[in-house]
PDB file of C-alpha atoms in Angstrom:
ATOM      1  CA  GLY Z 287      48.915  75.811  94.680  1.00 55.00           C
ATOM      2  CA  ALA Z 288      48.002  76.623  98.471  1.00 80.00           C
ATOM      3  CA  GLY Z 289      44.716  78.089  99.030  1.00 91.00           C
ATOM      4  CA  VAL Z 290      43.721  81.002 101.079  1.00 94.00           C
ATOM      5  CA  SER Z 291      44.760  80.292 104.846  1.00 95.00           C
ATOM      6  CA  GLN Z 292      43.578  81.762 107.988  1.00 96.00           C
ATOM      7  CA  SER Z 293      44.557  81.777 111.399  1.00 96.00           C
ATOM      8  CA  PRO Z 294      44.136  80.955 114.065  1.00 96.00           C
ATOM      9  CA  SER Z 295      41.352  78.545 113.149  1.00 95.00           C
ATOM     10  CA  ASN Z 296      39.654  78.864 116.702  1.00 96.00           C
ATOM     11  CA  LYS Z 297      39.857  81.686 119.122  1.00 97.00           C
ATOM     12  CA  VAL Z 298      38.193  82.151 122.580  1.00 97.00           C
ATOM     13  CA  THR Z 299      38.761  85.360 124.344  1.00 97.00           C
ATOM     14  CA  GLU Z 300      37.409  87.208 127.029  1.00 97.00           C
ATOM     15  CA  LYS Z 301      35.486  90.231 126.843  1.00 97.00           C
ATOM     16  CA  GLY Z 302      37.266  93.459 126.686  1.00 97.00           C
ATOM     17  CA  LYS Z 303      40.616  91.662 125.246  1.00 97.00           C
ATOM     18  CA  ASP Z 304      41.922  92.576 121.840  1.00 98.00           C
ATOM     19  CA  VAL Z 305      42.211  89.922 119.024  1.00 98.00           C
ATOM     20  CA  GLU Z 306      44.206  89.523 115.867  1.00 98.00           C
ATOM     21  CA  LEU Z 307      43.030  87.520 113.045  1.00 98.00           C
ATOM     22  CA  ARG Z 308      45.365  86.515 110.294  1.00 97.00           C
ATOM     23  CA  CYS Z 309      44.504  86.014 106.370  1.00 97.00           C
ATOM     24  CA  ASP Z 310      47.116  84.667 103.964  1.00 96.00           C
ATOM     25  CA  PRO Z 311      45.534  85.213 100.339  1.00 95.00           C
ATOM     26  CA  ILE Z 312      46.505  83.089  97.243  1.00 93.00           C
ATOM     27  CA  SER Z 313      49.968  84.324  95.963  1.00 91.00           C
ATOM     28  CA  GLY Z 314      49.436  87.133  93.248  1.00 87.00           C
ATOM     29  CA  HIS Z 315      45.661  88.029  94.157  1.00 90.00           C
ATOM     30  CA  THR Z 316      45.529  91.642  94.285  1.00 88.00           C
ATOM     31  CA  ALA Z 317      41.901  91.757  96.196  1.00 88.00           C
ATOM     32  CA  LEU Z 318      41.324  90.596  99.603  1.00 92.00           C
ATOM     33  CA  TYR Z 319      38.159  90.674 101.264  1.00 92.00           C
ATOM     34  CA  TRP Z 320      37.023  89.923 105.165  1.00 95.00           C
ATOM     35  CA  TYR Z 321      33.599  88.776 105.836  1.00 94.00           C
ATOM     36  CA  ARG Z 322      31.848  87.998 109.218  1.00 94.00           C
ATOM     37  CA  GLN Z 323      29.461  85.081 109.313  1.00 91.00           C
ATOM     38  CA  SER Z 324      27.002  85.037 112.371  1.00 87.00           C
ATOM     39  CA  LEU Z 325      24.197  82.419 112.854  1.00 77.00           C
ATOM     40  CA  GLY Z 326      21.213  83.597 110.667  1.00 66.00           C
ATOM     41  CA  GLN Z 327      22.735  86.531 109.536  1.00 71.00           C
ATOM     42  CA  GLY Z 328      24.507  85.215 106.255  1.00 76.00           C
ATOM     43  CA  LEU Z 329      27.617  86.958 105.187  1.00 85.00           C
ATOM     44  CA  GLU Z 330      28.468  90.459 106.307  1.00 88.00           C
ATOM     45  CA  PHE Z 331      31.057  92.392 104.332  1.00 88.00           C
ATOM     46  CA  LEU Z 332      33.495  94.209 106.486  1.00 93.00           C
ATOM     47  CA  ILE Z 333      36.436  95.313 104.330  1.00 92.00           C
ATOM     48  CA  TYR Z 334      38.029  95.099 101.051  1.00 89.00           C
ATOM     49  CA  PHE Z 335      41.688  95.647 100.044  1.00 90.00           C
ATOM     50  CA  GLN Z 336      43.023  96.420  96.602  1.00 87.00           C
ATOM     51  CA  GLY Z 337      46.866  95.791  97.077  1.00 88.00           C
ATOM     52  CA  ASN Z 338      47.562  97.358 100.356  1.00 90.00           C
ATOM     53  CA  SER Z 339      44.856 100.082 100.219  1.00 90.00           C
ATOM     54  CA  ALA Z 340      41.309  99.835 101.493  1.00 89.00           C
ATOM     55  CA  PRO Z 341      38.853 101.472  99.107  1.00 80.00           C
ATOM     56  CA  ASP Z 342      35.810 100.283 100.873  1.00 80.00           C
ATOM     57  CA  LYS Z 343      35.893 100.045 104.716  1.00 83.00           C
ATOM     58  CA  SER Z 344      32.050 100.657 104.872  1.00 82.00           C
ATOM     59  CA  GLY Z 345      31.303  97.326 106.518  1.00 89.00           C
ATOM     60  CA  LEU Z 346      33.345  97.532 109.681  1.00 93.00           C
ATOM     61  CA  PRO Z 347      30.806  97.801 112.650  1.00 92.00           C
ATOM     62  CA  SER Z 348      32.648 100.113 114.720  1.00 94.00           C
ATOM     63  CA  ASP Z 349      35.981 101.819 115.354  1.00 95.00           C
ATOM     64  CA  ARG Z 350      36.895  98.821 117.384  1.00 97.00           C
ATOM     65  CA  PHE Z 351      37.748  96.991 114.246  1.00 97.00           C
ATOM     66  CA  SER Z 352      40.485  97.643 112.003  1.00 96.00           C
ATOM     67  CA  ALA Z 353      42.538  95.764 109.239  1.00 96.00           C
ATOM     68  CA  GLU Z 354      45.616  96.185 107.531  1.00 95.00           C
ATOM     69  CA  ARG Z 355      47.663  94.648 104.547  1.00 95.00           C
ATOM     70  CA  THR Z 356      51.123  94.649 104.138  1.00 90.00           C
ATOM     71  CA  GLY Z 357      53.339  94.012 100.863  1.00 88.00           C
ATOM     72  CA  GLY Z 358      50.066  93.358  99.063  1.00 85.00           C
ATOM     73  CA  SER Z 359      49.726  90.102 100.641  1.00 92.00           C
ATOM     74  CA  VAL Z 360      49.145  88.990 104.262  1.00 96.00           C
ATOM     75  CA  SER Z 361      46.281  90.816 106.044  1.00 97.00           C
ATOM     76  CA  THR Z 362      45.361  91.276 109.842  1.00 97.00           C
ATOM     77  CA  LEU Z 363      42.078  92.211 110.935  1.00 97.00           C
ATOM     78  CA  THR Z 364      42.326  93.476 114.629  1.00 98.00           C
ATOM     79  CA  ILE Z 365      39.228  93.774 117.055  1.00 98.00           C
ATOM     80  CA  GLN Z 366      39.841  95.951 120.240  1.00 98.00           C
ATOM     81  CA  ARG Z 367      37.898  95.607 123.514  1.00 97.00           C
ATOM     82  CA  THR Z 368      36.170  92.725 122.291  1.00 97.00           C
ATOM     83  CA  GLN Z 369      32.434  92.298 123.133  1.00 97.00           C
ATOM     84  CA  GLN Z 370      30.030  89.182 123.092  1.00 95.00           C
ATOM     85  CA  GLU Z 371      28.524  90.294 120.103  1.00 94.00           C
ATOM     86  CA  ASP Z 372      31.717  89.874 117.939  1.00 96.00           C
ATOM     87  CA  SER Z 373      31.370  86.338 118.208  1.00 96.00           C
ATOM     88  CA  ALA Z 374      31.258  84.638 114.826  1.00 96.00           C
ATOM     89  CA  VAL Z 375      33.220  83.354 112.175  1.00 95.00           C
ATOM     90  CA  TYR Z 376      35.356  85.647 110.154  1.00 97.00           C
ATOM     91  CA  LEU Z 377      36.191  84.891 106.638  1.00 95.00           C
ATOM     92  CA  CYS Z 378      38.792  85.967 104.475  1.00 96.00           C
ATOM     93  CA  ALA Z 379      38.689  85.631 100.852  1.00 93.00           C
ATOM     94  CA  SER Z 380      40.805  86.780  97.650  1.00 91.00           C
ATOM     95  CA  SER Z 381      40.721  87.055  94.143  1.00 87.00           C
ATOM     96  CA  SER Z 382      42.788  87.648  91.264  1.00 82.00           C
ATOM     97  CA  THR Z 383      41.286  91.566  90.614  1.00 69.00           C
ATOM     98  CA  GLY Z 384      39.154  93.857  92.479  1.00 55.00           C
ATOM     99  CA  THR Z 385      36.954  94.321  89.549  1.00 55.00           C
ATOM    100  CA  GLY Z 386      34.177  91.997  91.027  1.00 54.00           C
ATOM    101  CA  GLY Z 387      34.159  89.815  88.036  1.00 60.00           C
ATOM    102  CA  TYR Z 388      36.132  86.980  89.154  1.00 68.00           C
ATOM    103  CA  GLU Z 389      35.995  84.103  91.516  1.00 79.00           C
ATOM    104  CA  GLN Z 390      36.404  84.803  95.418  1.00 87.00           C
ATOM    105  CA  PHE Z 391      38.498  82.123  96.862  1.00 90.00           C
ATOM    106  CA  PHE Z 392      37.674  81.712 100.460  1.00 92.00           C
ATOM    107  CA  GLY Z 393      39.775  80.768 103.357  1.00 94.00           C
ATOM    108  CA  PRO Z 394      38.227  78.172 106.237  1.00 92.00           C
ATOM    109  CA  GLY Z 395      37.622  81.059 108.561  1.00 94.00           C
ATOM    110  CA  THR Z 396      38.528  81.825 112.199  1.00 96.00           C
ATOM    111  CA  ARG Z 397      35.732  80.994 114.706  1.00 95.00           C
ATOM    112  CA  LEU Z 398      35.961  83.807 117.456  1.00 97.00           C
ATOM    113  CA  THR Z 399      34.174  83.250 120.869  1.00 97.00           C
ATOM    114  CA  VAL Z 400      33.973  86.033 123.312  1.00 97.00           C
ATOM    115  CA  LEU Z 401      33.224  84.925 126.609  1.00 95.00           C
TER     116      LEU Z 401
ATOM    117  CA  ALA W 148      23.884 100.512  96.752  1.00 75.00           C
ATOM    118  CA  GLN W 149      23.095  96.885  96.140  1.00 84.00           C
ATOM    119  CA  SER W 150      21.216  94.016  97.994  1.00 90.00           C
ATOM    120  CA  VAL W 151      20.490  90.567  97.648  1.00 93.00           C
ATOM    121  CA  THR W 152      17.332  88.753  99.044  1.00 94.00           C
ATOM    122  CA  GLN W 153      17.386  84.990  99.273  1.00 95.00           C
ATOM    123  CA  LEU W 154      13.526  84.448 100.057  1.00 89.00           C
ATOM    124  CA  ASP W 155      13.918  80.897 101.783  1.00 93.00           C
ATOM    125  CA  SER W 156      16.007  80.271 104.906  1.00 92.00           C
ATOM    126  CA  GLN W 157      15.362  76.625 104.649  1.00 95.00           C
ATOM    127  CA  VAL W 158      14.355  74.263 101.891  1.00 97.00           C
ATOM    128  CA  PRO W 159      13.559  70.709 102.277  1.00 97.00           C
ATOM    129  CA  VAL W 160      13.461  68.536  99.265  1.00 97.00           C
ATOM    130  CA  PHE W 161      13.253  64.640  98.679  1.00 97.00           C
ATOM    131  CA  GLU W 162      16.028  62.760  97.257  1.00 97.00           C
ATOM    132  CA  GLU W 163      15.971  62.894  93.230  1.00 97.00           C
ATOM    133  CA  ALA W 164      13.313  65.895  93.093  1.00 98.00           C
ATOM    134  CA  PRO W 165      14.083  68.997  91.389  1.00 98.00           C
ATOM    135  CA  VAL W 166      14.908  72.020  93.669  1.00 98.00           C
ATOM    136  CA  GLU W 167      14.711  75.887  92.915  1.00 97.00           C
ATOM    137  CA  LEU W 168      16.559  78.063  95.241  1.00 98.00           C
ATOM    138  CA  ARG W 169      15.341  81.758  94.646  1.00 97.00           C
ATOM    139  CA  CYS W 170      17.615  84.960  94.753  1.00 97.00           C
ATOM    140  CA  ASN W 171      16.512  88.466  93.747  1.00 96.00           C
ATOM    141  CA  TYR W 172      19.021  91.200  93.743  1.00 94.00           C
ATOM    142  CA  SER W 173      18.793  95.297  93.239  1.00 90.00           C
ATOM    143  CA  SER W 174      21.549  97.349  91.922  1.00 84.00           C
ATOM    144  CA  SER W 175      21.914 100.733  90.267  1.00 78.00           C
ATOM    145  CA  VAL W 176      24.472  99.458  87.796  1.00 79.00           C
ATOM    146  CA  SER W 177      24.858  96.420  85.733  1.00 77.00           C
ATOM    147  CA  VAL W 178      26.250  93.616  87.952  1.00 82.00           C
ATOM    148  CA  TYR W 179      27.819  90.168  88.166  1.00 90.00           C
ATOM    149  CA  LEU W 180      25.999  87.398  89.929  1.00 93.00           C
ATOM    150  CA  PHE W 181      27.332  84.096  91.911  1.00 94.00           C
ATOM    151  CA  TRP W 182      26.234  81.123  93.609  1.00 96.00           C
ATOM    152  CA  TYR W 183      28.506  79.840  96.278  1.00 95.00           C
ATOM    153  CA  VAL W 184      28.050  76.805  98.329  1.00 95.00           C
ATOM    154  CA  GLN W 185      29.229  75.839 101.951  1.00 93.00           C
ATOM    155  CA  TYR W 186      29.127  72.141 102.697  1.00 92.00           C
ATOM    156  CA  PRO W 187      28.762  71.344 106.671  1.00 87.00           C
ATOM    157  CA  ASN W 188      31.954  72.521 108.321  1.00 81.00           C
ATOM    158  CA  GLN W 189      33.540  73.580 105.324  1.00 84.00           C
ATOM    159  CA  GLY W 190      34.578  76.915 103.568  1.00 85.00           C
ATOM    160  CA  LEU W 191      32.440  78.495 100.656  1.00 90.00           C
ATOM    161  CA  GLN W 192      33.045  77.387  97.241  1.00 91.00           C
ATOM    162  CA  LEU W 193      31.996  79.022  93.759  1.00 92.00           C
ATOM    163  CA  LEU W 194      29.090  77.112  92.376  1.00 95.00           C
ATOM    164  CA  LEU W 195      28.555  79.150  89.103  1.00 94.00           C
ATOM    165  CA  LYS W 196      28.602  82.902  88.013  1.00 92.00           C
ATOM    166  CA  TYR W 197      27.259  85.150  85.627  1.00 92.00           C
ATOM    167  CA  LEU W 198      29.038  87.782  83.940  1.00 88.00           C
ATOM    168  CA  SER W 199      27.892  88.339  80.511  1.00 85.00           C
ATOM    169  CA  GLY W 200      26.455  86.599  77.471  1.00 86.00           C
ATOM    170  CA  SER W 201      24.045  83.579  77.727  1.00 88.00           C
ATOM    171  CA  THR W 202      21.563  84.135  80.745  1.00 90.00           C
ATOM    172  CA  LEU W 203      21.642  80.510  81.397  1.00 95.00           C
ATOM    173  CA  VAL W 204      24.800  79.553  83.351  1.00 95.00           C
ATOM    174  CA  LYS W 205      25.511  75.802  84.316  1.00 95.00           C
ATOM    175  CA  GLY W 206      27.951  75.109  87.210  1.00 94.00           C
ATOM    176  CA  ILE W 207      29.459  72.146  89.063  1.00 92.00           C
ATOM    177  CA  ASN W 208      27.301  69.290  90.360  1.00 92.00           C
ATOM    178  CA  GLY W 209      24.459  69.666  87.791  1.00 95.00           C
ATOM    179  CA  PHE W 210      23.307  73.121  89.165  1.00 97.00           C
ATOM    180  CA  GLU W 211      22.205  75.754  86.708  1.00 97.00           C
ATOM    181  CA  ALA W 212      20.960  79.337  87.281  1.00 97.00           C
ATOM    182  CA  GLU W 213      19.384  81.861  85.022  1.00 95.00           C
ATOM    183  CA  PHE W 214      19.721  85.441  84.991  1.00 94.00           C
ATOM    184  CA  ASN W 215      16.439  87.306  84.269  1.00 94.00           C
ATOM    185  CA  LYS W 216      17.150  90.971  84.144  1.00 90.00           C
ATOM    186  CA  SER W 217      13.619  92.255  83.934  1.00 92.00           C
ATOM    187  CA  GLN W 218      12.648  90.284  87.197  1.00 93.00           C
ATOM    188  CA  THR W 219      16.091  91.048  88.965  1.00 93.00           C
ATOM    189  CA  SER W 220      16.459  87.281  89.486  1.00 95.00           C
ATOM    190  CA  PHE W 221      19.071  84.729  89.515  1.00 97.00           C
ATOM    191  CA  HIS W 222      17.629  81.583  90.755  1.00 97.00           C
ATOM    192  CA  LEU W 223      19.369  78.409  91.384  1.00 98.00           C
ATOM    193  CA  ARG W 224      17.780  74.874  90.042  1.00 98.00           C
ATOM    194  CA  LYS W 225      18.781  71.386  89.901  1.00 98.00           C
ATOM    195  CA  PRO W 226      16.585  68.797  88.293  1.00 97.00           C
ATOM    196  CA  SER W 227      17.234  65.932  90.579  1.00 97.00           C
ATOM    197  CA  VAL W 228      19.164  66.450  93.917  1.00 97.00           C
ATOM    198  CA  HIS W 229      21.336  64.059  95.964  1.00 97.00           C
ATOM    199  CA  ILE W 230      21.936  63.789  99.753  1.00 96.00           C
ATOM    200  CA  SER W 231      25.195  65.139  98.999  1.00 96.00           C
ATOM    201  CA  ASP W 232      23.731  68.361  97.977  1.00 97.00           C
ATOM    202  CA  THR W 233      22.784  69.119 101.625  1.00 97.00           C
ATOM    203  CA  ALA W 234      24.487  72.621 102.321  1.00 96.00           C
ATOM    204  CA  GLU W 235      23.869  76.064 102.445  1.00 95.00           C
ATOM    205  CA  TYR W 236      23.683  78.048  99.368  1.00 97.00           C
ATOM    206  CA  PHE W 237      24.371  81.777  99.079  1.00 95.00           C
ATOM    207  CA  CYS W 238      23.670  84.101  96.158  1.00 95.00           C
ATOM    208  CA  ALA W 239      26.125  87.246  95.633  1.00 93.00           C
ATOM    209  CA  VAL W 240      26.066  90.269  93.764  1.00 90.00           C
ATOM    210  CA  SER W 241      28.871  92.194  92.541  1.00 85.00           C
ATOM    211  CA  ASP W 242      29.029  96.062  91.108  1.00 78.00           C
ATOM    212  CA  ARG W 243      32.764  95.213  89.998  1.00 71.00           C
ATOM    213  CA  VAL W 244      34.061  96.169  93.550  1.00 68.00           C
ATOM    214  CA  LYS W 245      31.887  95.305  96.217  1.00 73.00           C
ATOM    215  CA  VAL W 246      30.268  91.762  96.692  1.00 80.00           C
ATOM    216  CA  THR W 247      27.105  91.632  98.596  1.00 85.00           C
ATOM    217  CA  PHE W 248      25.808  88.115  99.722  1.00 89.00           C
ATOM    218  CA  GLY W 249      22.421  87.083 100.755  1.00 91.00           C
ATOM    219  CA  THR W 250      21.451  85.538 103.912  1.00 89.00           C
ATOM    220  CA  GLY W 251      21.929  81.996 102.550  1.00 93.00           C
ATOM    221  CA  THR W 252      19.277  79.140 101.744  1.00 96.00           C
ATOM    222  CA  LYS W 253      19.990  75.720 103.830  1.00 95.00           C
ATOM    223  CA  LEU W 254      18.886  72.853 101.477  1.00 97.00           C
ATOM    224  CA  GLN W 255      18.149  69.850 103.183  1.00 97.00           C
ATOM    225  CA  VAL W 256      17.910  66.630 101.077  1.00 97.00           C
ATOM    226  CA  ILE W 257      15.556  63.998 102.750  1.00 96.00           C
ATOM    227  CA  PRO W 258      16.380  60.298 101.833  1.00 95.00           C
TER     228      PRO W 258
END
């Protein structure tokens, strides 16, 4: 079956613009995670969805970042008024349960460059 | 709160030599432990995981890891590495809700 997909694969934007990043999880996966991968920073947890609700938003770096999930499926991560420090690869992952004991399947990521 | 420490950011090793990538974690609750691998220009994929039971876990591509509760470690090992093992390896810990990743270890296999 299809894996986790993300779009766009690359996004170049100007400082101050808003961007939307999309994640399509594996069908039937109830849990969805967003991470940010910066050079030398490892994987930074951003937000976690169980169904359409987000029990843990603690990783969102600022109020410029928001995310939603609709229909228990597609998720969108929105960054408003982008800054150069937002440049990174944004990864989405899904798993069949939110209990943490099961494998997370990762998408290929969206590489965001803020000029 | 939980955290993961990968002590080595880069590990160079000659082909066919053994390797150990170190991972230590801290958590106030019992955890699940994972190793993920990211090959150059590819996404992350699961290498192995510890949920319960035997503390020695075997994964794909000949890798294994041992859960040591007293030392709060989950080191990754391979007895003989190949060029194709060149990648970045991430240790992760889960408290059943949130997954925390380490900063990664880049394994460079030298011919």
